[in-house]
Structures are given as C-alpha cells and as structure tokens.
GROMACS .gro file of N, CA and C in nm:
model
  432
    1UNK      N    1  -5.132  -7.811   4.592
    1UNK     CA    2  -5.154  -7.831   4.735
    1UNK      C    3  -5.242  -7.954   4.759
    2UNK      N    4  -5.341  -8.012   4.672
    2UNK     CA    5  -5.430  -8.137   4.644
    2UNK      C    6  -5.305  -8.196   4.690
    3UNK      N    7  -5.207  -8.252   4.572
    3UNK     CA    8  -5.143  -8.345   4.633
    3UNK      C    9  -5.044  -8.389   4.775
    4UNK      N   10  -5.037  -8.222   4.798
    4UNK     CA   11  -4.973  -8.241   4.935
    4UNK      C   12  -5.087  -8.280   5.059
    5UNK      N   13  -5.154  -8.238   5.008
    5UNK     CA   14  -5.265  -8.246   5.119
    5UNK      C   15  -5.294  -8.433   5.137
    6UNK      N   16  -5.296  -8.501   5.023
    6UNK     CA   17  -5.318  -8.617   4.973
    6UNK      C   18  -5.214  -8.706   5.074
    7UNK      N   19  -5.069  -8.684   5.040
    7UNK     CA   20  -4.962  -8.723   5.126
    7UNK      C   21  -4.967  -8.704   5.278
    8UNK      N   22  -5.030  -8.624   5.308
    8UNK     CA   23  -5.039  -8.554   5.435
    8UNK      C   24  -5.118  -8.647   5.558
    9UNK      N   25  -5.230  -8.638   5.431
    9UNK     CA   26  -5.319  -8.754   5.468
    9UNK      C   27  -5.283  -8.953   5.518
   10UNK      N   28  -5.198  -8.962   5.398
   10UNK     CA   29  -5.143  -9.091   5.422
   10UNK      C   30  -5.029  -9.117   5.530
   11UNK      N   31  -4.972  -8.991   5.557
   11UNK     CA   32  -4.865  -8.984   5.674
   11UNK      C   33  -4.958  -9.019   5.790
   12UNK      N   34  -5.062  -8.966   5.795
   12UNK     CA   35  -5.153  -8.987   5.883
   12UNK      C   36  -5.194  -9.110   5.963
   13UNK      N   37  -5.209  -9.172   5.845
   13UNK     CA   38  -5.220  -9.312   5.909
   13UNK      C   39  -5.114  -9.393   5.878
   14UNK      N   40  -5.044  -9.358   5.842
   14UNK     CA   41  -4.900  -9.453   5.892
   14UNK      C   42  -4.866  -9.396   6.056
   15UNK      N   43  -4.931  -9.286   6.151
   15UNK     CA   44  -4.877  -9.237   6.245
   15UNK      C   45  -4.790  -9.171   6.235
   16UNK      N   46  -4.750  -9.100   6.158
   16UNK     CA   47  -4.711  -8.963   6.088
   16UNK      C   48  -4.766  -8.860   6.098
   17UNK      N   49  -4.667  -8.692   6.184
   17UNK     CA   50  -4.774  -8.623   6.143
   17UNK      C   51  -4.776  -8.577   6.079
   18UNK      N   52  -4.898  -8.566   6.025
   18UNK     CA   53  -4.957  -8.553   5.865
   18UNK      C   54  -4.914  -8.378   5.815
   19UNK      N   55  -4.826  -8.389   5.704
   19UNK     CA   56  -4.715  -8.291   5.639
   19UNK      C   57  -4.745  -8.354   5.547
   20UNK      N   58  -4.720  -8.289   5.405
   20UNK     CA   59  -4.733  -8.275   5.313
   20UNK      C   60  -4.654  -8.228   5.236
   21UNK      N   61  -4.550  -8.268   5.147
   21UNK     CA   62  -4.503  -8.205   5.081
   21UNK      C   63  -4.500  -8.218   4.912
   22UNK      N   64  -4.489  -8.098   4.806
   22UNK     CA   65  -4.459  -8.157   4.667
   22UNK      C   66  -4.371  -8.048   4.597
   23UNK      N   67  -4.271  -8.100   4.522
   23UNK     CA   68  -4.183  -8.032   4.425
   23UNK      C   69  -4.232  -8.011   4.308
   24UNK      N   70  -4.261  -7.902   4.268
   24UNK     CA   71  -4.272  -7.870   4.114
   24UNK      C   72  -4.120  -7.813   4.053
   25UNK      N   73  -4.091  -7.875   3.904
   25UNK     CA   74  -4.073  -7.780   3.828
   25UNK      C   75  -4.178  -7.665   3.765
   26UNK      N   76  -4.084  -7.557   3.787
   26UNK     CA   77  -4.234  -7.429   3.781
   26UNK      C   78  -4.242  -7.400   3.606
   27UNK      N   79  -4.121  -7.411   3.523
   27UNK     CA   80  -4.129  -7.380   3.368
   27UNK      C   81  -4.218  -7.471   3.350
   28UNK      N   82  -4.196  -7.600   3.337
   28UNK     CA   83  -4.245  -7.747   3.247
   28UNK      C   84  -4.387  -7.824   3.359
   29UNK      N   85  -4.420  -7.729   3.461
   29UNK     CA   86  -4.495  -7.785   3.517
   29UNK      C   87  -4.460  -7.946   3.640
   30UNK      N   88  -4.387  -8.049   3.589
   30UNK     CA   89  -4.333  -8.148   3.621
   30UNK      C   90  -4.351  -8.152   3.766
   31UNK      N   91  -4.397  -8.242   3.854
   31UNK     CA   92  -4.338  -8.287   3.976
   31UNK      C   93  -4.283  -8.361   4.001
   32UNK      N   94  -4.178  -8.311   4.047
   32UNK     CA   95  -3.998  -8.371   4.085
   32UNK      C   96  -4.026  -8.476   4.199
   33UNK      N   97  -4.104  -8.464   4.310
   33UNK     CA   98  -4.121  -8.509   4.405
   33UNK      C   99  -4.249  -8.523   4.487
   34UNK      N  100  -4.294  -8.609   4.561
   34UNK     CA  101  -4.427  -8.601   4.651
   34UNK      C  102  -4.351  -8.656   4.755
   35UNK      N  103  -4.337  -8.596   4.893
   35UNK     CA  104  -4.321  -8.686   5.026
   35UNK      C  105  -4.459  -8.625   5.160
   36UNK      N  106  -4.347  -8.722   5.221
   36UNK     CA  107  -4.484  -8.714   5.365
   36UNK      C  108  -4.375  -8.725   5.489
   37UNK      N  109  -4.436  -8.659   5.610
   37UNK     CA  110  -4.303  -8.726   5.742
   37UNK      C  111  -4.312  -8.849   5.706
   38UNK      N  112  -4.143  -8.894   5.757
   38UNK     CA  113  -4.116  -8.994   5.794
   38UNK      C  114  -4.017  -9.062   5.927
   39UNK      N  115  -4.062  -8.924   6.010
   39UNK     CA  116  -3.976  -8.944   6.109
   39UNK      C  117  -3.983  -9.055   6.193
   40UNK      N  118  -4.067  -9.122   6.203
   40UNK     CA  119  -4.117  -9.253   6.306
   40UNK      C  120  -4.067  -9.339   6.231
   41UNK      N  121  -4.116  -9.349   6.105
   41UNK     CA  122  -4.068  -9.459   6.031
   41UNK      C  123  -3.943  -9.478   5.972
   42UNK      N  124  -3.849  -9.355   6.012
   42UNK     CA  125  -3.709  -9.357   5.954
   42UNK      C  126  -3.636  -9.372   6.076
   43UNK      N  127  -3.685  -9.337   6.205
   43UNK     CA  128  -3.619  -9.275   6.296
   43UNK      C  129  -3.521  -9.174   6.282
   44UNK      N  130  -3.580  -9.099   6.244
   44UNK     CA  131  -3.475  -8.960   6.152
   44UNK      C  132  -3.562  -8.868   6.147
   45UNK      N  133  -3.501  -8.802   6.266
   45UNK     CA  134  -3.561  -8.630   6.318
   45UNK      C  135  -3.556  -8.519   6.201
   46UNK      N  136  -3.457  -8.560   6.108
   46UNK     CA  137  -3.498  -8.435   6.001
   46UNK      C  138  -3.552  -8.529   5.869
   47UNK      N  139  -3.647  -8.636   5.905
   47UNK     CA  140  -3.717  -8.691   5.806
   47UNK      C  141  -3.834  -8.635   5.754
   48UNK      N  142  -3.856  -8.487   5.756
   48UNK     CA  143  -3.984  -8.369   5.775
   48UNK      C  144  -4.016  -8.383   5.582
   49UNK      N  145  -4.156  -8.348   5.522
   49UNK     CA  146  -4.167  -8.401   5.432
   49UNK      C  147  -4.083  -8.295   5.341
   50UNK      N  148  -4.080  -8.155   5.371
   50UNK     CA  149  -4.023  -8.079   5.275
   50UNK      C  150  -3.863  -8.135   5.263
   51UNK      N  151  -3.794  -8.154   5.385
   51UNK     CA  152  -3.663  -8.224   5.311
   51UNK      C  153  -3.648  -8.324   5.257
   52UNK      N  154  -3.757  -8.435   5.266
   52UNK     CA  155  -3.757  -8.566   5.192
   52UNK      C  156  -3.754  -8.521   5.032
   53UNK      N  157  -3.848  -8.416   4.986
   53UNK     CA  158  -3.907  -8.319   4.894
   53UNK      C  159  -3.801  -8.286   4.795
   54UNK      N  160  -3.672  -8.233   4.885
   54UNK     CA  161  -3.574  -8.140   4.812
   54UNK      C  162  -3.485  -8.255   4.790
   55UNK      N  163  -3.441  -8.365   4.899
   55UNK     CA  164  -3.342  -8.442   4.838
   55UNK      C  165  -3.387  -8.552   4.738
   56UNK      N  166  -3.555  -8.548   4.705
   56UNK     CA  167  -3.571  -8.655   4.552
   56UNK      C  168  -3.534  -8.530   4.477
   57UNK      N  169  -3.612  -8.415   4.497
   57UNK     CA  170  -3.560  -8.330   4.357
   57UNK      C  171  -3.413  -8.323   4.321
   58UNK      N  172  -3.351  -8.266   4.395
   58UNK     CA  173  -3.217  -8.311   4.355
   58UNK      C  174  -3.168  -8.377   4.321
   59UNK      N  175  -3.188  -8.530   4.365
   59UNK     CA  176  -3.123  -8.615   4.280
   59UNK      C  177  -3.177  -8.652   4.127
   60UNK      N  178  -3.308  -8.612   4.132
   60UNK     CA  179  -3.401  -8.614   3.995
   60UNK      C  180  -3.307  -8.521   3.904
   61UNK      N  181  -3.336  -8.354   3.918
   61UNK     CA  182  -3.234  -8.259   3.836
   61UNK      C  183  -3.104  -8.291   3.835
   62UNK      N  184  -3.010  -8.360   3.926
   62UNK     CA  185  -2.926  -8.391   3.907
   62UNK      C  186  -2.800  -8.296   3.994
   63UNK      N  187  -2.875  -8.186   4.073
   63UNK     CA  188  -2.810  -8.118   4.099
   63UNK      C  189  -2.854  -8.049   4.215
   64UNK      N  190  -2.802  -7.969   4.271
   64UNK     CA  191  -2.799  -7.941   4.467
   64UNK      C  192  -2.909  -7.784   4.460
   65UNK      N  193  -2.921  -7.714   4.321
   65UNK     CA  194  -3.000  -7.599   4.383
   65UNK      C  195  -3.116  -7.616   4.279
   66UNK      N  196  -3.256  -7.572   4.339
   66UNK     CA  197  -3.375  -7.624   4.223
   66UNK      C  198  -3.412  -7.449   4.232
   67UNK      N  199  -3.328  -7.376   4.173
   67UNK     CA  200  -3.371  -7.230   4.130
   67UNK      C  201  -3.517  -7.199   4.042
   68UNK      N  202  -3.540  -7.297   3.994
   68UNK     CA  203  -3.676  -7.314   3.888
   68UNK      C  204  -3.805  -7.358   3.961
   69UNK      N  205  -3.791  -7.407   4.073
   69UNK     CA  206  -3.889  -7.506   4.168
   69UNK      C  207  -3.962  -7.480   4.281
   70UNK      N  208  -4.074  -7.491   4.262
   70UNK     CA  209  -4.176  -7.416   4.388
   70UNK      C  210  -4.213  -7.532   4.490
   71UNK      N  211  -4.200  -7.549   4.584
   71UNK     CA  212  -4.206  -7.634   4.690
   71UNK      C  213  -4.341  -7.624   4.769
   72UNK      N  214  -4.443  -7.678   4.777
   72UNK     CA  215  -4.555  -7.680   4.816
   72UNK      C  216  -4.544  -7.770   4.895
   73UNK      N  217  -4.613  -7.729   5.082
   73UNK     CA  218  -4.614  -7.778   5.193
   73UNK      C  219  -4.731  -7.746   5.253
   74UNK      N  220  -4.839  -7.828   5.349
   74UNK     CA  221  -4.954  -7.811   5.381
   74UNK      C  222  -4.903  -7.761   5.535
   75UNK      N  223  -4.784  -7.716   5.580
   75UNK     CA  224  -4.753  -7.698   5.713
   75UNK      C  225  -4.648  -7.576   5.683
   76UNK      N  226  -4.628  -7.460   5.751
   76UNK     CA  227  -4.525  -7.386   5.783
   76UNK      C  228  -4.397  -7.440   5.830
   77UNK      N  229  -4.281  -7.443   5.758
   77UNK     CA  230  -4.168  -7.473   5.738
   77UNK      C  231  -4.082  -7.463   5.905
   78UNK      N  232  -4.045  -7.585   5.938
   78UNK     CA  233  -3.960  -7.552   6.078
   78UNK      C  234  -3.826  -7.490   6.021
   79UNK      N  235  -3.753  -7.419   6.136
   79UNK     CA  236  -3.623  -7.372   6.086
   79UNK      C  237  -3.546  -7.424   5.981
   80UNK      N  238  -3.523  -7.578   6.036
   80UNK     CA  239  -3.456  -7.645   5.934
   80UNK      C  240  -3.507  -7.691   5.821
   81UNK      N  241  -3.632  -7.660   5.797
   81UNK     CA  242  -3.663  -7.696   5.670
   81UNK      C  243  -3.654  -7.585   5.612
   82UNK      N  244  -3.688  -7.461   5.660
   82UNK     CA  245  -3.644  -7.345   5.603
   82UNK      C  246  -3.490  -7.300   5.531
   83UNK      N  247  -3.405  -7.331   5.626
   83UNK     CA  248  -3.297  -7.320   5.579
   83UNK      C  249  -3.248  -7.454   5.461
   84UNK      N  250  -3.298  -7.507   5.465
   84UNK     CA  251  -3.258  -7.650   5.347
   84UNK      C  252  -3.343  -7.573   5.229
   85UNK      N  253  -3.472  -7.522   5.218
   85UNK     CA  254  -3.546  -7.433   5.179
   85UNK      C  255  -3.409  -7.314   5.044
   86UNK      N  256  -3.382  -7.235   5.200
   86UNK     CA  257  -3.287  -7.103   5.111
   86UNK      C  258  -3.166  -7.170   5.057
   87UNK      N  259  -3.112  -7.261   5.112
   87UNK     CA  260  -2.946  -7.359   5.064
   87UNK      C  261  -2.971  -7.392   4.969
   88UNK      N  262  -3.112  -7.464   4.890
   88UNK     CA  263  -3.164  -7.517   4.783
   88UNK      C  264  -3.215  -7.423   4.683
   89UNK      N  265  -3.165  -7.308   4.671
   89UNK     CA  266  -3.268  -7.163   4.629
   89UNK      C  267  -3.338  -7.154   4.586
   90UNK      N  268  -3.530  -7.270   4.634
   90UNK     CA  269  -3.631  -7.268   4.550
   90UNK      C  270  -3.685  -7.181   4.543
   91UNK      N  271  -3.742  -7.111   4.414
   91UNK     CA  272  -3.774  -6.988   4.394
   91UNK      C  273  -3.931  -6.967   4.487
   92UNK      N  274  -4.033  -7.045   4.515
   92UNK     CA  275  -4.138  -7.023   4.545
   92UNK      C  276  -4.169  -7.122   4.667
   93UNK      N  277  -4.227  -7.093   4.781
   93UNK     CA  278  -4.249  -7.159   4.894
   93UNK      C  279  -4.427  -7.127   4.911
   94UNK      N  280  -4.488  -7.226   4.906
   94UNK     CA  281  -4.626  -7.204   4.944
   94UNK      C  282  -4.695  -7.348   5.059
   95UNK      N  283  -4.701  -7.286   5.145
   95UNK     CA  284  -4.754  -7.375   5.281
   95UNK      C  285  -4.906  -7.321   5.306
   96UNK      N  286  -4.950  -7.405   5.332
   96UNK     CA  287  -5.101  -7.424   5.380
   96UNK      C  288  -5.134  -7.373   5.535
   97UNK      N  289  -5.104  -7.427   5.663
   97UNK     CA  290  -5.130  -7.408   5.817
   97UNK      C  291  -4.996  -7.326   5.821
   98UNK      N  292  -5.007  -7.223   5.912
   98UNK     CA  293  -4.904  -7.162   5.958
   98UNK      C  294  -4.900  -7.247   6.105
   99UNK      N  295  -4.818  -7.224   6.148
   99UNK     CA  296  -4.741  -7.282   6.279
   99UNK      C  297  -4.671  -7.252   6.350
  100UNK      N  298  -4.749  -7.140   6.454
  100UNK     CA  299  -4.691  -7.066   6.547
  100UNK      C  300  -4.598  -7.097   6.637
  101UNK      N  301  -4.613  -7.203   6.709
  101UNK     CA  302  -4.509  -7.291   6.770
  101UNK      C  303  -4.426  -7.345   6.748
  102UNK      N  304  -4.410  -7.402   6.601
  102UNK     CA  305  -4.305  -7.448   6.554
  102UNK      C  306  -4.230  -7.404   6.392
  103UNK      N  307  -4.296  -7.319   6.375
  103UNK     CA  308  -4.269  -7.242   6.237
  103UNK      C  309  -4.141  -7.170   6.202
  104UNK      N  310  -4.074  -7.174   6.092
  104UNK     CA  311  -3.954  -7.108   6.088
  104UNK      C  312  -3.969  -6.980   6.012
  105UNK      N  313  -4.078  -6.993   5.967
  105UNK     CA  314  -4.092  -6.913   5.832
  105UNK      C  315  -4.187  -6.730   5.871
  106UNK      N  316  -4.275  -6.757   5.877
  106UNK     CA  317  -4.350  -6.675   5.936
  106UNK      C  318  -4.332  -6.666   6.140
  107UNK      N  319  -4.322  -6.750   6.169
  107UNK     CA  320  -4.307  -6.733   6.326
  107UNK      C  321  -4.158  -6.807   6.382
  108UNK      N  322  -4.157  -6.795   6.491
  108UNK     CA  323  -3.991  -6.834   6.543
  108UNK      C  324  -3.861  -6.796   6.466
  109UNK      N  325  -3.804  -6.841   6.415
  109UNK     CA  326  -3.641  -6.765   6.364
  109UNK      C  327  -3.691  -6.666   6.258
  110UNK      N  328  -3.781  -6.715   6.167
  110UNK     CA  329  -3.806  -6.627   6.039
  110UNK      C  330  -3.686  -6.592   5.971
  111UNK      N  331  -3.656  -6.773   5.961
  111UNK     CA  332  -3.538  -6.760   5.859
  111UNK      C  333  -3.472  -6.633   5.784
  112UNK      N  334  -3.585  -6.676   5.676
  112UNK     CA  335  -3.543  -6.577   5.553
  112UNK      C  336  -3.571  -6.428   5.579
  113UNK      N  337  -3.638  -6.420   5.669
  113UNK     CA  338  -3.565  -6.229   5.709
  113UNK      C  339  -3.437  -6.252   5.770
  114UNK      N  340  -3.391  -6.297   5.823
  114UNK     CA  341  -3.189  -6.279   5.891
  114UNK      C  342  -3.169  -6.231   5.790
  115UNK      N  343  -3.029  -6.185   5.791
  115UNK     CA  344  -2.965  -6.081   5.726
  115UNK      C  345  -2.859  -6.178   5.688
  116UNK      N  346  -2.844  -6.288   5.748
  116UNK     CA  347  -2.705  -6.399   5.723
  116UNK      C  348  -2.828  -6.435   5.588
  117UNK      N  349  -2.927  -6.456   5.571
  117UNK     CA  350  -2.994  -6.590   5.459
  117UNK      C  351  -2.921  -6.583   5.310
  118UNK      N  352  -2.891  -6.618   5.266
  118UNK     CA  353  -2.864  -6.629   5.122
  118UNK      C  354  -2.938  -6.593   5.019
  119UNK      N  355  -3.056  -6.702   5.089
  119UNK     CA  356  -3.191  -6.706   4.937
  119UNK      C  357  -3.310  -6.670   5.006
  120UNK      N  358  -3.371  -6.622   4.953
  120UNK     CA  359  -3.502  -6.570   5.044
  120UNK      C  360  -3.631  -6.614   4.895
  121UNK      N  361  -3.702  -6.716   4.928
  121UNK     CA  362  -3.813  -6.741   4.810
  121UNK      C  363  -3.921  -6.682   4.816
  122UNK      N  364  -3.955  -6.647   4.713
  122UNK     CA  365  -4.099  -6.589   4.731
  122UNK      C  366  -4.165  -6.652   4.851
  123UNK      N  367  -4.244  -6.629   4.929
  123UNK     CA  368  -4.382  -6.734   5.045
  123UNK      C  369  -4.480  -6.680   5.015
  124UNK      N  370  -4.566  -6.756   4.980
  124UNK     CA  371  -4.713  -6.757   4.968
  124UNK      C  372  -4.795  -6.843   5.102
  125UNK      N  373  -4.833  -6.759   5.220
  125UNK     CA  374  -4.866  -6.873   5.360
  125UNK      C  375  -5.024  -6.896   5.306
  126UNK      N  376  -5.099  -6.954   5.402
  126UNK     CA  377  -5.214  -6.965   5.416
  126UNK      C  378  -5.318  -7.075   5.260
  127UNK      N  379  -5.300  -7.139   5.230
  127UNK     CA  380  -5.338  -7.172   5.095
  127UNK      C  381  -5.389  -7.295   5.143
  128UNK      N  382  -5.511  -7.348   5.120
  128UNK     CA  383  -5.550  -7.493   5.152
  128UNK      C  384  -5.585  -7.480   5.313
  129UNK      N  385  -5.517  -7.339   5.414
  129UNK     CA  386  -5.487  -7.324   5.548
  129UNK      C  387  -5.659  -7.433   5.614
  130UNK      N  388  -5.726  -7.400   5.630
  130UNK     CA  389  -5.833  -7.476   5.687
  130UNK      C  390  -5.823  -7.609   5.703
  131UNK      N  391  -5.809  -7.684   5.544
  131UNK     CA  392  -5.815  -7.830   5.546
  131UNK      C  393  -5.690  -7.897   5.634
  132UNK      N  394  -5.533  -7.793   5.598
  132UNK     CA  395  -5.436  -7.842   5.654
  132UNK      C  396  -5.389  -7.854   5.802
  133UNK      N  397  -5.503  -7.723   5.863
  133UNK     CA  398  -5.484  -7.726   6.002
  133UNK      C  399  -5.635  -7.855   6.036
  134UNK      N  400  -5.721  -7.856   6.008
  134UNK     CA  401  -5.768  -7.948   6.025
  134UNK      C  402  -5.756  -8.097   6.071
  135UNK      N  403  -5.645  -8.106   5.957
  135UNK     CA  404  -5.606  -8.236   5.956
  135UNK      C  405  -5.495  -8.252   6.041
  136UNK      N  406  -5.415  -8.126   6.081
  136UNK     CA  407  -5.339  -8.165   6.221
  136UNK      C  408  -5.415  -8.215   6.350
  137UNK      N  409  -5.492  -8.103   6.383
  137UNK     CA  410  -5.614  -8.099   6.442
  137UNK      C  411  -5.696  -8.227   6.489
  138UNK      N  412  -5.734  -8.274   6.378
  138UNK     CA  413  -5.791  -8.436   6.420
  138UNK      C  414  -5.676  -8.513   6.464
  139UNK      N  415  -5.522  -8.483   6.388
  139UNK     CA  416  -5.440  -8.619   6.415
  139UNK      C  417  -5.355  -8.605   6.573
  140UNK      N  418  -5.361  -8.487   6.605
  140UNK     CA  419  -5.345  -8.458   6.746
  140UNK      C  420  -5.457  -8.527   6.860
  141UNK      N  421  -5.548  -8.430   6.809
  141UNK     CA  422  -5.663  -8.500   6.950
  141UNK      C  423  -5.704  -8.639   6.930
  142UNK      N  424  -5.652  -8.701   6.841
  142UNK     CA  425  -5.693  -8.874   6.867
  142UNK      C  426  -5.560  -8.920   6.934
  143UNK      N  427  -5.422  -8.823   6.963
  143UNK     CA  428  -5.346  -8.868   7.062
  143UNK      C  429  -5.366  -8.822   7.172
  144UNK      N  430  -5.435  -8.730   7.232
  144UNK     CA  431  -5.451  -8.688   7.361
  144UNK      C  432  -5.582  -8.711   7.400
   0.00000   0.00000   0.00000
C-alpha cells in the first residue's frame, strides 16, 4: 500500500486525483504493475489507476486473467473498476479509503455481491484508510 500511496501522491500533482494503484504477483512476490489516474492526462474516463494496473499486468503475464494477483488500491473500487476487478479474477483486492459516493465495492452496486458476478476476490477495505482519505481530502479542498 506504501507504493500505492506513493503513486497516489504523484497523481496529485500532475492534477490527478490522487489513486493509487499496484499489482502484485502474490506466489513470487513480484510487482507486475504501479499506476496512478490518468484521466486528465489521457482524456480517458476509464483511465482510473486500478485499470491502468490490470492492463500492464496482463500484458506483463501475458494473459487476460491474473488468478495469482492481489491488486492494491488506496481508494474503493468504482463499479467499473470493480467489474474489470472480477473479469480479471484477481484473487485479493485491498483498498485503503472507502468511498461512499462513488464506491463499487463496499457501497453503490457492490459488485461482487450480484448474483450475475463471476469472480468475487477476497476484499480487505480500510488499510493505509487515514493517510488515503487524507490525501483525497487535501487534493479536493485546494479545488474548492
């Protein structure tokens, strides 16, 4: 979560909001991936860091599902990252700030309880939660 938090940070001041994301392989330890939003800077609404996350891992493994791979995010997963989430069947999901308003995971659709989901990953919420809402926190009120 250090390193997501790290990324999170640098989204920050690119004017990004600051998300965090990192891919582990969970056997060999390995990280597949580090991203950050890049929606401003891509102009690409699903440029959110956990999907930036899943499509380096994939192309890293070589392949479309990271069954072995725990996905660490300093933000609660919006729908669609959730569902790119279960399509990708990473075994372990651990996010930092939950996110009542815009959350897929714990609040709003709650993906992976539907009964349609496929893959449902372990979630571990709350981890790092302080620093990560924090740092929304500051990067909000210096826009309003």
């Amino acid at each position: 979560m250090t390193r997501a938090l790290e990324a999170a940070r640098a989204a920050a001041g690119s004017g990004e909001v600051p998300v965090g994301a990192v891919l582990v392989h969970a056997p060999s330890g390995r990280v597949l991936a580090v991203s950050a939003n890049r929606v401003e800077a891509d102009c690409d609404p699903t440029a959110h860091a956990e999907m930036l996350a899943i499509r380096e891992a994939a192309r890293r493994m070589g392949e479309p599902r990271l069954v072995d791979c725990d996905l660490y995010v300093t933000l609660e997963p919006c729908a669609m990252c959730a569902q790119a989430i279960a399509h990708a069947r990473i075994r372990r999901l651990v996010f930092g700030a939950y996110d009542p308003k815009g959350g897929g995971v714990e609040h709003g659709a709650r993906v992976f309880a539907l009964p349609t989901c496929h893959h449902r990953p372990e979630v571990v919420g709350g981890v790092e939660e302080t620093a990560a809402a924090a740092l929304l926190r500051a990067f909000f009120a210096e826009r309003r």
